[in-house]
Short mmCIF file of C-alpha atoms in Angstrom, two decimals:
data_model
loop_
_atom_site.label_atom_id
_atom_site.label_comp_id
_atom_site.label_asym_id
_atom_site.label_seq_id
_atom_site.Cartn_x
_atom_site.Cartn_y
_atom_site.Cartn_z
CA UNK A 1 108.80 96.80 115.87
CA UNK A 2 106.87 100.21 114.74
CA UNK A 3 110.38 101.03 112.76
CA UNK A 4 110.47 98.39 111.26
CA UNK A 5 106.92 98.19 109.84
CA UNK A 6 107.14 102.29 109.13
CA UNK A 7 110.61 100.96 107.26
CA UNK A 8 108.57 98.29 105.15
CA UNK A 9 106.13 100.70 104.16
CA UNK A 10 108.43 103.50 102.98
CA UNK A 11 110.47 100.72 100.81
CA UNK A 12 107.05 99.75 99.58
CA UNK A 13 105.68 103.05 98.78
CA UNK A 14 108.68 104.09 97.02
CA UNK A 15 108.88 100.87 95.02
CA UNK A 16 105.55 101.33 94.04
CA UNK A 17 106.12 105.15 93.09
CA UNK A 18 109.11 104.00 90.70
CA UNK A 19 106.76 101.49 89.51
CA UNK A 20 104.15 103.98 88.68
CA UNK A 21 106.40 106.61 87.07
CA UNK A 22 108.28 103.47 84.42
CA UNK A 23 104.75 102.94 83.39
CA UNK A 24 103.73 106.36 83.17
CA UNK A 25 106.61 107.14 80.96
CA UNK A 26 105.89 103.60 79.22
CA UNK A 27 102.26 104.13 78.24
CA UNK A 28 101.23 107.53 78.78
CA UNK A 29 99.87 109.12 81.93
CA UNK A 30 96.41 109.34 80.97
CA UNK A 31 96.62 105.02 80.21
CA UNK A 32 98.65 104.66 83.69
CA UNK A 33 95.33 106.43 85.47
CA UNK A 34 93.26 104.23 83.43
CA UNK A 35 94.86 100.86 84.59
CA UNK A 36 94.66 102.21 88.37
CA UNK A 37 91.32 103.52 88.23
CA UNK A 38 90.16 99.68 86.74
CA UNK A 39 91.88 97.80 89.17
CA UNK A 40 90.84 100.01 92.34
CA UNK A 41 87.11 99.41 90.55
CA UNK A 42 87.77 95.62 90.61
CA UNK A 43 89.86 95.59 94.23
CA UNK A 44 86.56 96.90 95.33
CA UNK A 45 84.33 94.36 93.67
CA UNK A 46 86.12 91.42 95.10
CA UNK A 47 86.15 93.36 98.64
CA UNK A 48 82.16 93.50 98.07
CA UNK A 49 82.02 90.02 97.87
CA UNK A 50 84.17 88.41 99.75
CA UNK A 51 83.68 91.07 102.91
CA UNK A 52 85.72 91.15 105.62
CA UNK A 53 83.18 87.94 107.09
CA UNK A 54 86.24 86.05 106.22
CA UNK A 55 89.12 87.29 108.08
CA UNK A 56 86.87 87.17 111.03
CA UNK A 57 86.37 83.41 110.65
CA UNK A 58 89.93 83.16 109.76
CA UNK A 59 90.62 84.95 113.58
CA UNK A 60 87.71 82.34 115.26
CA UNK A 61 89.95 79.53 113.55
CA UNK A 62 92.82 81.14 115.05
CA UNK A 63 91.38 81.49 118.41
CA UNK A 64 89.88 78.16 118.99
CA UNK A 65 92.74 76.25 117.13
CA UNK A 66 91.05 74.60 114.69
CA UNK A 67 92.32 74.40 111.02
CA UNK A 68 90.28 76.09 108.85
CA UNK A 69 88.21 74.92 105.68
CA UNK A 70 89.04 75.48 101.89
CA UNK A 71 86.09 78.13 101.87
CA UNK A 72 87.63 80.75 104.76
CA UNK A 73 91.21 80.03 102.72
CA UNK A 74 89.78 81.63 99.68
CA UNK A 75 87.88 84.17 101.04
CA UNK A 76 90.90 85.50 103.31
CA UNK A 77 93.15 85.23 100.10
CA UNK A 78 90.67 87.18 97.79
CA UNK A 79 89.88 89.53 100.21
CA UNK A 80 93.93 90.08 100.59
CA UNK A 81 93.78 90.09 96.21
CA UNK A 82 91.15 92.96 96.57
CA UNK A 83 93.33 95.15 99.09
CA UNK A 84 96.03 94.85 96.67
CA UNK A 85 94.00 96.02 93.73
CA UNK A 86 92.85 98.89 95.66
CA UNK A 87 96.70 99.94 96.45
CA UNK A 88 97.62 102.07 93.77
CA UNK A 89 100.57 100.66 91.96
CA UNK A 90 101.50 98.59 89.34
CA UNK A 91 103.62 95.17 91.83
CA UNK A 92 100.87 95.10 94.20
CA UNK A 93 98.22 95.52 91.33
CA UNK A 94 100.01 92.04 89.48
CA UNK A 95 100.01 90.38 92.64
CA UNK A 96 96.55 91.02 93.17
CA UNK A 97 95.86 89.75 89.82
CA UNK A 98 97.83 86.59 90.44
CA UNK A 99 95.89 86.07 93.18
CA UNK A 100 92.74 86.37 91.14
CA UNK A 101 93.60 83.71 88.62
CA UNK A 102 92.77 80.49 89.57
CA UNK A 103 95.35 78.69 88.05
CA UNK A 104 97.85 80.72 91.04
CA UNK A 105 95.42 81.24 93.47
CA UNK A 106 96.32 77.19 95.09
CA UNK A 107 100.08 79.12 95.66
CA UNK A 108 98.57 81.65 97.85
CA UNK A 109 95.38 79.04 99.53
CA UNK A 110 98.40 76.73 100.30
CA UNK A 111 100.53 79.61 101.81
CA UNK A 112 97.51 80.58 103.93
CA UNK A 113 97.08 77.55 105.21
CA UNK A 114 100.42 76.32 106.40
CA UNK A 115 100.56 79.70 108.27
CA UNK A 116 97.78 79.49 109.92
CA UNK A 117 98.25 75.73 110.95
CA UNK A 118 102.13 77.18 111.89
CA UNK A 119 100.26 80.58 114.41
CA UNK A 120 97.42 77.52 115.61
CA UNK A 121 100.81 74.93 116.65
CA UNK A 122 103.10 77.75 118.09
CA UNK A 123 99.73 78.85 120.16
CA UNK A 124 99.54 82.46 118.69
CA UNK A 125 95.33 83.83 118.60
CA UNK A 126 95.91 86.88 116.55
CA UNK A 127 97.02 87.42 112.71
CA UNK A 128 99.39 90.12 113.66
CA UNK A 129 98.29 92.57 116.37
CA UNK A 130 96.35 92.02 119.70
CA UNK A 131 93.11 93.44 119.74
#
């Protein structure tokens, strides 16, 4: 299992280094920094709001399988939006700001929310690791 999630984040670092260096070449360095620097700013706004208050309801829900509301939905999906805009990169920056929009953001609720109801039926208490 560690192989496997060291694996996944080598692919994803790399993708996300290719990524950065076609818009570098695209738009200029000193534009590329720009666009990171403004959506780290904004990954952390969201985080600031939405706190990590959410994720820990999200777990209670988890633990005493019951579904949980609309509200812990959103704030576990924006607080997931602001750790994407904090990754530096231009695919995890756009999903991030899909996430933002509110037009998408039902995708990503929905998503949520049939996975959590899926860990609550199978009888799993944790997101992905034990405490």
């Amino acid at each position: 299992m560690i192989f496997v999630t060291i694996a996944i984040f080598l692919a994803g670092s790399a993708v996300e280094l290719f990524g950065l260096l076609q818009l570098s070449s695209a738009i200029s360095s000193l534009n590329t920094i720009s666009i990171i620097m403004l959506s780290f700013l904004t990954g952390i706004v969201v985080s600031r709001s939405y706190g990590k208050e959410f994720y820990e309801k999200l777990q209670w829900h988890l633990k005493s399988r019951t579904k949980p509301s609309e509200e812990v939905c959103n704030g576990a999906v924006m607080l997931t939006a602001s750790f994407m805009l904090i990754t530096p990169g231009p695919i995890s920056d756009l999903l991030g700001l899909f996430i933002l929009i509110p037009a998408t953001r039902g995708l990503f609720k929905a998503f949520t929310f049939s996975w959590v109801n899926r860990k609550i039926a199978n009888g799993e208490l944790y997101f992905f690791f034990k405490d």
